[in-house]
PDB file of C-alpha atoms in Angstrom:
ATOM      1  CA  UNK A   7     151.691 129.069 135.809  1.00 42.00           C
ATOM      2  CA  UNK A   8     152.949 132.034 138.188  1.00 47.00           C
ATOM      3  CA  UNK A   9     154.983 130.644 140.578  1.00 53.00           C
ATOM      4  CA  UNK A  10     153.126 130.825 144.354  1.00 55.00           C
ATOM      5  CA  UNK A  11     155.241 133.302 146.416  1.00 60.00           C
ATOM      6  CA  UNK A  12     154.771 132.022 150.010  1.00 56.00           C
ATOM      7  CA  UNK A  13     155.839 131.841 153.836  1.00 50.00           C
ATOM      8  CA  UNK A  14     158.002 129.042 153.986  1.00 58.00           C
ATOM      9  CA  UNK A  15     157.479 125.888 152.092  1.00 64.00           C
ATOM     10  CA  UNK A  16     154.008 124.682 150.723  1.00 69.00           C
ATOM     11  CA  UNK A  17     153.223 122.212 153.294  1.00 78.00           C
ATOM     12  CA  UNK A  18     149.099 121.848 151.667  1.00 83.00           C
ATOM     13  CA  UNK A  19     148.897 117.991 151.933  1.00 86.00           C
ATOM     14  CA  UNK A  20     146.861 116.073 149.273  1.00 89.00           C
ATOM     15  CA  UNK A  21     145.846 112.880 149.900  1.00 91.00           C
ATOM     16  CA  UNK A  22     144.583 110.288 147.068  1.00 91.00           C
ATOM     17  CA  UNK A  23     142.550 107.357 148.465  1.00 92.00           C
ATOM     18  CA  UNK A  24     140.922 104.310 146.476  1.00 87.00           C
ATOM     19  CA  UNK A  25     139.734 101.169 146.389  1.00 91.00           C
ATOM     20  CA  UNK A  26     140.046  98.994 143.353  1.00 93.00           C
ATOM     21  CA  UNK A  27     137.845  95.858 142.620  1.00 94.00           C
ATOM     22  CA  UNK A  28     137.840  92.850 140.598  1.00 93.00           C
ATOM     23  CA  UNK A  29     134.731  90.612 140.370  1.00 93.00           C
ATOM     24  CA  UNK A  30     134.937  87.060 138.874  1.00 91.00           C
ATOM     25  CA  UNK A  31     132.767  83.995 138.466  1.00 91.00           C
ATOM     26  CA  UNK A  32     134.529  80.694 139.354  1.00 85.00           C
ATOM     27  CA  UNK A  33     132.646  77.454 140.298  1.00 75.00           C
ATOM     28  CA  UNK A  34     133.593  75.464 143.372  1.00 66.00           C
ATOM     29  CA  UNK A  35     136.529  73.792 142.442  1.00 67.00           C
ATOM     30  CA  UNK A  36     138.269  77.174 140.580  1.00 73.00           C
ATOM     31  CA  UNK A  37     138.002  79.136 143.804  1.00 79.00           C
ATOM     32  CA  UNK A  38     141.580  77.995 145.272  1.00 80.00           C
ATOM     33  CA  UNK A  39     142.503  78.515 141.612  1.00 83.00           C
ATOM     34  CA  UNK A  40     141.464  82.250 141.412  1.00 84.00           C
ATOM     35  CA  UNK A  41     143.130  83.077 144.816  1.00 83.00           C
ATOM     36  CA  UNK A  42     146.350  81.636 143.991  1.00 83.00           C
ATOM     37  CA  UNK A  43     146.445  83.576 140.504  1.00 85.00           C
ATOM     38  CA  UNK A  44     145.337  86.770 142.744  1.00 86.00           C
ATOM     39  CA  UNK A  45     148.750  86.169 145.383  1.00 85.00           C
ATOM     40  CA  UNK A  46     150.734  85.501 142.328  1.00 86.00           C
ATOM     41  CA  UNK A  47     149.877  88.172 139.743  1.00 88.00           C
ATOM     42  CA  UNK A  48     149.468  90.909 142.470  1.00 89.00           C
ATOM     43  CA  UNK A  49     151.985  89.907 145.537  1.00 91.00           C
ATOM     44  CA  UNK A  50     154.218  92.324 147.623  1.00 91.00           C
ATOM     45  CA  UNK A  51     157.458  92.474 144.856  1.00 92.00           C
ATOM     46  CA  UNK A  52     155.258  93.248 141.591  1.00 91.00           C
ATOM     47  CA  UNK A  53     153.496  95.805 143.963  1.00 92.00           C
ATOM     48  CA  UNK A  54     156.440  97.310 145.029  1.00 92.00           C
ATOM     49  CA  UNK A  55     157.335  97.587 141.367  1.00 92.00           C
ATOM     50  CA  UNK A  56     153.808  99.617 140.331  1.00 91.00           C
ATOM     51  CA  UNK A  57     154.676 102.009 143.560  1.00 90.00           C
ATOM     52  CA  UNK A  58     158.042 102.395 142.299  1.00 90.00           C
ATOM     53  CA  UNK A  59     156.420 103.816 138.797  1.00 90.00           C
ATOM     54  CA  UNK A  60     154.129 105.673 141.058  1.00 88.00           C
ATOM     55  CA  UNK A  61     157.098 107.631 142.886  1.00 85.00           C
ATOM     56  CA  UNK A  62     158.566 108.202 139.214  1.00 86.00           C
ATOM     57  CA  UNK A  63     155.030 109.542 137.620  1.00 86.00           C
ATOM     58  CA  UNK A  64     154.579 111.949 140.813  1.00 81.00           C
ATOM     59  CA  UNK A  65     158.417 113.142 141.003  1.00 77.00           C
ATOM     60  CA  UNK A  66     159.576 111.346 144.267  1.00 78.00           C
ATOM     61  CA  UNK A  67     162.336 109.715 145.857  1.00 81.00           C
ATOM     62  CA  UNK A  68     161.996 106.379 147.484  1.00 86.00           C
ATOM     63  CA  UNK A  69     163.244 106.753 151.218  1.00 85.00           C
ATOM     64  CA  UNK A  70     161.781 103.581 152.992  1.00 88.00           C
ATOM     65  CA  UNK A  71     159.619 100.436 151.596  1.00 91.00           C
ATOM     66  CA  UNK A  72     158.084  97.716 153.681  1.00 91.00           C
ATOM     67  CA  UNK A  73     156.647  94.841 152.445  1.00 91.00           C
ATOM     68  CA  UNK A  74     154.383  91.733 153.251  1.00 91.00           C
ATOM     69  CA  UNK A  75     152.918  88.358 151.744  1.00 90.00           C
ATOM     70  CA  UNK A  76     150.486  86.950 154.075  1.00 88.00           C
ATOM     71  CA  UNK A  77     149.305  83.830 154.929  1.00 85.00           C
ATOM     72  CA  UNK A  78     146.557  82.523 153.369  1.00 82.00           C
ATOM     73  CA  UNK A  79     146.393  85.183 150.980  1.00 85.00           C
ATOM     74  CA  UNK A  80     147.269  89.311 150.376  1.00 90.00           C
ATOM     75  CA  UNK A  81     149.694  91.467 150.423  1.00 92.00           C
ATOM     76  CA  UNK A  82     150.506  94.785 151.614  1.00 92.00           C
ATOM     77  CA  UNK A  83     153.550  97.367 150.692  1.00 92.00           C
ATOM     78  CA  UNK A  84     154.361 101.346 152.510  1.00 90.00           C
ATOM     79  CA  UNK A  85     156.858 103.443 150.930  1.00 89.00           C
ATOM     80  CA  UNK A  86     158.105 106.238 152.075  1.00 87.00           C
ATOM     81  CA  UNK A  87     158.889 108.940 149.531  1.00 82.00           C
ATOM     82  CA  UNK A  88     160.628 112.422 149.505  1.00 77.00           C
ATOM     83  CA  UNK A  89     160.880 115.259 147.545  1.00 61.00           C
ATOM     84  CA  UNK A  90     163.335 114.917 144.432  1.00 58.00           C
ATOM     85  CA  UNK A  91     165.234 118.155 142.947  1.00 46.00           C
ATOM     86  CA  UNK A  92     163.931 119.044 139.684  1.00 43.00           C
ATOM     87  CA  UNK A  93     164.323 122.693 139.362  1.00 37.00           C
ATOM     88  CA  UNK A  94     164.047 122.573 135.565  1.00 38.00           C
ATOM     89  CA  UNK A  95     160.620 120.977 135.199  1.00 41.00           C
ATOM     90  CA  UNK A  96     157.216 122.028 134.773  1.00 41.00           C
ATOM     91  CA  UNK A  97     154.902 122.013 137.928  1.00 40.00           C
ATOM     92  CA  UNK A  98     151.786 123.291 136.711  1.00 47.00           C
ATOM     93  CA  UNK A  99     148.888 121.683 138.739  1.00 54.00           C
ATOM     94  CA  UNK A 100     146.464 121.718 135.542  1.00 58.00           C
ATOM     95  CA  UNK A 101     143.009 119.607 135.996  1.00 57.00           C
ATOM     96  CA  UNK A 102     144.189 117.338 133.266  1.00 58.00           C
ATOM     97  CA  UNK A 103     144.323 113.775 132.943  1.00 55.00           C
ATOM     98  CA  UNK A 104     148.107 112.492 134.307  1.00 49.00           C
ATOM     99  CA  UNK A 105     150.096 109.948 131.913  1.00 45.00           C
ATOM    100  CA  UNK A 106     149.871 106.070 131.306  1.00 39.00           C
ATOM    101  CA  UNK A 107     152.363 105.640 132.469  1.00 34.00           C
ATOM    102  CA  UNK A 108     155.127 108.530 131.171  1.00 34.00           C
ATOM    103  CA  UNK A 109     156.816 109.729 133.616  1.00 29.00           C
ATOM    104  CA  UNK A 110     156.287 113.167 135.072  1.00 31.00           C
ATOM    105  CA  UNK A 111     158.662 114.818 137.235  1.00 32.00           C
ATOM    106  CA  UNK A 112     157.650 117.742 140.017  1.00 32.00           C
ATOM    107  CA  UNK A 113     158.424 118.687 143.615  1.00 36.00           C
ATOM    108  CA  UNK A 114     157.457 116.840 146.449  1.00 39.00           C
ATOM    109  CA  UNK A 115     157.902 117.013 150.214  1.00 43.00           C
ATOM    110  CA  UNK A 116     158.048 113.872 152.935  1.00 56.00           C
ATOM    111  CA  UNK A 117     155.270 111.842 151.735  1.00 79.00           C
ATOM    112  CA  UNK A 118     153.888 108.250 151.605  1.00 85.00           C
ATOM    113  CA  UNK A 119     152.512 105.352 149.121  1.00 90.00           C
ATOM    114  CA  UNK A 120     150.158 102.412 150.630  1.00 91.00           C
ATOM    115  CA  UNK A 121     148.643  98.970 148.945  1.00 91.00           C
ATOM    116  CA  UNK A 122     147.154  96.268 150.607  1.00 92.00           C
ATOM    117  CA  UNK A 123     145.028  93.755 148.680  1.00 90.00           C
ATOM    118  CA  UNK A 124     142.426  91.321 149.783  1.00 89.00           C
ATOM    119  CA  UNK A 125     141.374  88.373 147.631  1.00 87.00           C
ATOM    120  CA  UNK A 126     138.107  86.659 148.737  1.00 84.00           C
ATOM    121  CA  UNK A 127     135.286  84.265 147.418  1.00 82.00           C
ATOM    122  CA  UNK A 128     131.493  83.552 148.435  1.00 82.00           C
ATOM    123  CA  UNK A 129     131.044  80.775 150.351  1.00 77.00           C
ATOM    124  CA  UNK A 130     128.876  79.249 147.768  1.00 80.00           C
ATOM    125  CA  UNK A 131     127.419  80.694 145.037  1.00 83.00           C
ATOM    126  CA  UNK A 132     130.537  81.023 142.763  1.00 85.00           C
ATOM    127  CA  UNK A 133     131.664  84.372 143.268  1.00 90.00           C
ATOM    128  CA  UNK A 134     135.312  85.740 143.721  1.00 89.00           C
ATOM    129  CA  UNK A 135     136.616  89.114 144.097  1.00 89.00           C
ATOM    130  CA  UNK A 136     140.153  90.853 144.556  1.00 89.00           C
ATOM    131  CA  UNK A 137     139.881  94.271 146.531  1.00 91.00           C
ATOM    132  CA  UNK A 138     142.957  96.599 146.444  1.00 92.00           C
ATOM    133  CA  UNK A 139     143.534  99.718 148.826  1.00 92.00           C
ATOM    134  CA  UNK A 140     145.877 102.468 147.655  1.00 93.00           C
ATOM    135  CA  UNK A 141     146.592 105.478 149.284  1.00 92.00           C
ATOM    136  CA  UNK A 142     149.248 108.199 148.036  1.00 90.00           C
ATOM    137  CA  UNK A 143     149.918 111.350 150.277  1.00 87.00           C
ATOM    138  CA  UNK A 144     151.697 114.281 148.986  1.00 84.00           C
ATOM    139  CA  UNK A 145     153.177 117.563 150.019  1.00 78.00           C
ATOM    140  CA  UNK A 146     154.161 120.128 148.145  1.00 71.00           C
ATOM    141  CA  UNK A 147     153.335 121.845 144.675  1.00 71.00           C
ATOM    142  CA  UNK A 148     151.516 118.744 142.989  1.00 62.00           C
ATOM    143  CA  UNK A 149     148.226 116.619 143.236  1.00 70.00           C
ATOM    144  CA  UNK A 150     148.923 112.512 143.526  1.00 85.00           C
ATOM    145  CA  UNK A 151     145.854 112.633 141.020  1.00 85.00           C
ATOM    146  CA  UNK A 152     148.858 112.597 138.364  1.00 84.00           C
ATOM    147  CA  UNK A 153     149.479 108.662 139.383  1.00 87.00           C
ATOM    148  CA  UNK A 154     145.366 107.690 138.736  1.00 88.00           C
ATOM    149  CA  UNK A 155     145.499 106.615 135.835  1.00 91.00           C
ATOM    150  CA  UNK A 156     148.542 104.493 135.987  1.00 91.00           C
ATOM    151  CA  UNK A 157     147.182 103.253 139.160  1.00 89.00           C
ATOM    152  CA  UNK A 158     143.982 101.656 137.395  1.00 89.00           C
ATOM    153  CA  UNK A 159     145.658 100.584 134.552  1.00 89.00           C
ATOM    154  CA  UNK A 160     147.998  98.671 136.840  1.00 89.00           C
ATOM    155  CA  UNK A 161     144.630  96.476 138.154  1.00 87.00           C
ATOM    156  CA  UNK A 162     142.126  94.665 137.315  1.00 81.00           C
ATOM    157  CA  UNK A 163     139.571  97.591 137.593  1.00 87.00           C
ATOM    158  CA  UNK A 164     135.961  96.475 137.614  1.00 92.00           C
ATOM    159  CA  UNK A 165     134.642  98.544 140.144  1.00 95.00           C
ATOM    160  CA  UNK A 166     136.520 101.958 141.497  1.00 95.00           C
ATOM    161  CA  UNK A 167     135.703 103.882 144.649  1.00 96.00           C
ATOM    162  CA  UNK A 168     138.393 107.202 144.273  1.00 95.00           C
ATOM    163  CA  UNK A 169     138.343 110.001 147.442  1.00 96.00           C
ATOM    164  CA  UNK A 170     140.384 113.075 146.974  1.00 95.00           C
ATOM    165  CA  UNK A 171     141.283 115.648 149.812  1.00 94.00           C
ATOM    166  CA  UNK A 172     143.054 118.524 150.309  1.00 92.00           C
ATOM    167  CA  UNK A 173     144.263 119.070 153.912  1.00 89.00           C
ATOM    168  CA  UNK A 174     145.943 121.931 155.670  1.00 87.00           C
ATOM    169  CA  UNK A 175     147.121 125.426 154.700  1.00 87.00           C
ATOM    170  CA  UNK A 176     150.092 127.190 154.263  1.00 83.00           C
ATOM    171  CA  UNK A 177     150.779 130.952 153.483  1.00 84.00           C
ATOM    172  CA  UNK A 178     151.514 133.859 151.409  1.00 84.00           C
ATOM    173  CA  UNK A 179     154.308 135.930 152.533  1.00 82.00           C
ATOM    174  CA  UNK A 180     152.107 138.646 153.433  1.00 84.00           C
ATOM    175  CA  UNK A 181     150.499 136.237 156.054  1.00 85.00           C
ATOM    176  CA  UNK A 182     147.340 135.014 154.005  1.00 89.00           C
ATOM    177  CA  UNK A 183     146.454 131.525 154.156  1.00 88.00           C
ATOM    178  CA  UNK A 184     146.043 129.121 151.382  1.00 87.00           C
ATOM    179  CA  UNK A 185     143.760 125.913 151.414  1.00 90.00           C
ATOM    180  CA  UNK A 186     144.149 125.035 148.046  1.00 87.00           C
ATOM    181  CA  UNK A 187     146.678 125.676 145.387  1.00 84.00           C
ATOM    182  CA  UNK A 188     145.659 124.190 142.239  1.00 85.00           C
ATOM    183  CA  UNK A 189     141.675 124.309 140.853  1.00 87.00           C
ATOM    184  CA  UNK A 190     139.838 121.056 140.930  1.00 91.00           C
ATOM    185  CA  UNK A 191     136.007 120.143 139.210  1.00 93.00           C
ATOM    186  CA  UNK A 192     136.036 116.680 139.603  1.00 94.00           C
ATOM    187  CA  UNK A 193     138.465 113.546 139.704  1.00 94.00           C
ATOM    188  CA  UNK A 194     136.593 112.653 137.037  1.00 94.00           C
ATOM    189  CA  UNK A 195     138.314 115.286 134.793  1.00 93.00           C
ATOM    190  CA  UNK A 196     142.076 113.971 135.412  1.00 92.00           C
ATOM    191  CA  UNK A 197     140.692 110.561 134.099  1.00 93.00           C
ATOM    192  CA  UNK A 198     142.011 109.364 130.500  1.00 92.00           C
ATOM    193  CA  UNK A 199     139.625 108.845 127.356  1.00 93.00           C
ATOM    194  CA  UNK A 200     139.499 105.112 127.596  1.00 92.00           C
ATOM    195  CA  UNK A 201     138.605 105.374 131.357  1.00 93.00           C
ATOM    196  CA  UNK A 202     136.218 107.673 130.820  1.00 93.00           C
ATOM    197  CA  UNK A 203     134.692 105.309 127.786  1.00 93.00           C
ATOM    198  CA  UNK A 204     134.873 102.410 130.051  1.00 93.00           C
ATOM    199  CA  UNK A 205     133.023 103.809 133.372  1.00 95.00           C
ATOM    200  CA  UNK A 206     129.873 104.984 134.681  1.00 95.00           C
ATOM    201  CA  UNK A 207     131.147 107.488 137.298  1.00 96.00           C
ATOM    202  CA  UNK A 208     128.856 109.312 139.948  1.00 95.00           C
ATOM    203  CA  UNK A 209     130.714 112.792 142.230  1.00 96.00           C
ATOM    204  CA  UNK A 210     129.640 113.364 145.417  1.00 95.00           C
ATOM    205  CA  UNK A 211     132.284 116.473 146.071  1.00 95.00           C
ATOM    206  CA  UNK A 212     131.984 119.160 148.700  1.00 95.00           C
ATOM    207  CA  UNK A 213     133.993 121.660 147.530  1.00 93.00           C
ATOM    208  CA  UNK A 214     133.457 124.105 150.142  1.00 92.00           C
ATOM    209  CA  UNK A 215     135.476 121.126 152.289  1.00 94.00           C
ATOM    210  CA  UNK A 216     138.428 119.962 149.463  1.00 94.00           C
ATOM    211  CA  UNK A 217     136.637 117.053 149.406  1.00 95.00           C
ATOM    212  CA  UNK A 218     135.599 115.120 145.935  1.00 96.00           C
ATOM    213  CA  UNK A 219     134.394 111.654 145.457  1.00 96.00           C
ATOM    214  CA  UNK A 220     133.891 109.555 142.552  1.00 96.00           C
ATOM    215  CA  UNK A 221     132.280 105.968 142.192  1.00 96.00           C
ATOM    216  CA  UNK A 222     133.005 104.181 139.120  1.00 95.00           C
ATOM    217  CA  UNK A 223     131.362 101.081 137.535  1.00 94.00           C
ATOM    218  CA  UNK A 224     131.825  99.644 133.807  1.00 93.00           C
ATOM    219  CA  UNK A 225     129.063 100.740 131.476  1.00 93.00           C
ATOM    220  CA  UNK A 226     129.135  97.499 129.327  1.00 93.00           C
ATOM    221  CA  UNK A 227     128.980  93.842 130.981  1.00 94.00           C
ATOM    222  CA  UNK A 228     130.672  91.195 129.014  1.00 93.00           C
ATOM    223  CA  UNK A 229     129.547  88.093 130.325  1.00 93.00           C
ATOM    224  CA  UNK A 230     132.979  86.473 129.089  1.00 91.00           C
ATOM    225  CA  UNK A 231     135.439  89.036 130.554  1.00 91.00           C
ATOM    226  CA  UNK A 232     134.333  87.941 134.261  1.00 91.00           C
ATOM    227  CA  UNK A 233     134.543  84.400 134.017  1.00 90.00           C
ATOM    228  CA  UNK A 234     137.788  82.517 135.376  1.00 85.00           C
ATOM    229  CA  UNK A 235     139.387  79.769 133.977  1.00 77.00           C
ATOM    230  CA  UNK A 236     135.836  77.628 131.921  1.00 77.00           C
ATOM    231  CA  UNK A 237     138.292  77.660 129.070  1.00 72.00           C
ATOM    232  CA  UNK A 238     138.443  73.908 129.378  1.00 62.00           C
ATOM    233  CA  UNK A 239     135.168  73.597 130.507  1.00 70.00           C
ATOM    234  CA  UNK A 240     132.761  76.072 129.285  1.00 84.00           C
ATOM    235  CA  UNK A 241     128.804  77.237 130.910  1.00 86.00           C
ATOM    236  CA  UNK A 242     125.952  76.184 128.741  1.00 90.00           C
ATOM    237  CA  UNK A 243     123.491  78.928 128.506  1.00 93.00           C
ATOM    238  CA  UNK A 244     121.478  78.177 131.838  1.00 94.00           C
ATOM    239  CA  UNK A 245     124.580  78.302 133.787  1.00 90.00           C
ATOM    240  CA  UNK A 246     125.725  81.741 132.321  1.00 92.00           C
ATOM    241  CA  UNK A 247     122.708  83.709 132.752  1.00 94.00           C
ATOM    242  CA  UNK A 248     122.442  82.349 136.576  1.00 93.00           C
ATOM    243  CA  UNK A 249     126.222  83.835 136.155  1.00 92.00           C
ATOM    244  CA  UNK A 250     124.848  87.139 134.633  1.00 94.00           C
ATOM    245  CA  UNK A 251     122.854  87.404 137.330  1.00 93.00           C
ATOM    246  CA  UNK A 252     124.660  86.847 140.216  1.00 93.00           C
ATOM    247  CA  UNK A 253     127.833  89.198 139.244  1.00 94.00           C
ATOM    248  CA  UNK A 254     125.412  92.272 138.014  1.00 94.00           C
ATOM    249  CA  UNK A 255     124.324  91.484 141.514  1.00 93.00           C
ATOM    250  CA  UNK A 256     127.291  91.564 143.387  1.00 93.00           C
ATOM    251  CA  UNK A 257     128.592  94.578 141.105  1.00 93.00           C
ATOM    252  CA  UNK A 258     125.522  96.452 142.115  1.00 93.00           C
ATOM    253  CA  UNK A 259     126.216  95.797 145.456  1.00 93.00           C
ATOM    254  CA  UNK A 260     129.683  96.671 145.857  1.00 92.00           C
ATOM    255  CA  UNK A 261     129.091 100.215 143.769  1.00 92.00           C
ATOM    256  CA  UNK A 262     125.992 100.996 145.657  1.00 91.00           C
ATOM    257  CA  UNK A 263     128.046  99.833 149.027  1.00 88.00           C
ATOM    258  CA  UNK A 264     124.773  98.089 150.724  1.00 88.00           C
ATOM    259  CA  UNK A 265     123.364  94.625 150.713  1.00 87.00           C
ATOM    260  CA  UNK A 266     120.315  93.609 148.287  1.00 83.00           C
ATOM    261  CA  UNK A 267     117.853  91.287 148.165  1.00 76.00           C
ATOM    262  CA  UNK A 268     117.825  89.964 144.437  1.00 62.00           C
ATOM    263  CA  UNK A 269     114.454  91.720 143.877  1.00 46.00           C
ATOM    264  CA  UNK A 270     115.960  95.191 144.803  1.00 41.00           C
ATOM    265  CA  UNK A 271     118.842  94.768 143.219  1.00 45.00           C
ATOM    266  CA  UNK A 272     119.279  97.820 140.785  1.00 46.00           C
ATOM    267  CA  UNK A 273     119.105  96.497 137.087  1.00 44.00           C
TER     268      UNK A 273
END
């Protein structure tokens, strides 16, 4: 790709924000269970570790992390990342899907990395759910939509909720301004095959803003693959189709973001 010849440094910023969910089924006594597994498998030092990949996949150096466990449960990590010299690689901003998880080097400018996770259950109907926040900010001559797929292959991705948006301008040396520097579709098109195989995704973009949105839910349910820890003792078949129903529920829900009534619930 031509190299841009501007005024100054590309200072476009492009800002990557999602929310990740994980939906399980877990009667009374598992609840404790599932939100211990949730502080454990995802806490503040394996998180740092994915955002360290992240820095690699996107090019950046690590200036600054902070990190937190809380108390009773989640965790939250902010890096601080900087542009790393890589004069000899390739920084073409194709609308491509970005590796899992190879790393890809490019330029970057000050940026930042964000995760904060928040496990929760129902009260009393049997339902548990994990919610992770990421945001990644860049500067410079790359999209963070390079890290996305890593990102969801890091999780357990049930439900995904992905907003993309392109702030700010900077300027050709004959004074022109730029809004945008690479072209964009959809997110959906920077997705991997399997992801793509494994969601339902609905865009809501506005392109005349730099704004693109994608909701994404999975197209099969698999009773089995929500269902935590009934190894040792297992649902007989009225208790999973009462678990069916509440999870396509609370799926439906979530993706739709508003509250049903079970007789409104989408199918």
């Amino acid at each position: 790709m031509k190299k841009l010849s501007l005024h100054g440094f590309n200072n476009i910023t492009k800002s990557l924000s999602f929310n990740i969910y994980d939906i399980c089924y877990t009667k009374t006594e598992h609840r404790k269970n599932y939100i211990q597994y949730i502080n454990q498998s995802y806490n503040a030092e394996r998180l740092t570790r994915i955002l360290h990949e992240v820095t690699d996949i996107i090019g950046a150096t690590v200036l600054n992390v902070a990190r937190q466990d809380y108390e009773p449960q989640g965790s939250s990590v902010t890096m601080l990342i900087a542009e790393q010299s890589t004069p000899d690689q390739n920084t073409e901003n194709r609308e491509e899907p970005g590796p899992v998880p190879e790393t890809v080097v490019a330029h970057l400018d000050k940026s930042h990395i964000t995760v904060h996770t928040y496990p929760e259950s129902h009260p009393y109907c049997g339902i548990s759910s994990f919610r992770a926040d990421i945001d990644v900010s860049t500067c410079g001559c790359i999209s963070p939509l390079r890290a996305l797929n890593f990102l969801i292959h890091s999780f357990e991705s049930d439900i995904v909720v992905v907003d993309y948006r392109v702030r700010g301008f900077t300027r050709y040396e004959d004074g022109t301004k730029l809004f945008i520097d690479h072209e964009i579709n959809s997110i959906q098109n920077f997705f991997s095959e399997d992801i793509r195989a494994r969601y339902t995704m609905v865009d809501v973009n506005l392109y005349e803003e730099n704004l693109f949105h994608t909701k994404m839910m999975p197209s099969q349910f698999h009773l089995d693959d929500y269902l935590f820890d009934y190894d040792k003792a297992p649902l007989n078949e009225t208790e999973r189709l009462e678990a069916e129903r509440l999870l396509k529920h609370e799926i439906s829900e979530i993706f739709y973001g508003r509250h049903f009534k079970d007789r409104m619930a989408p199918s």
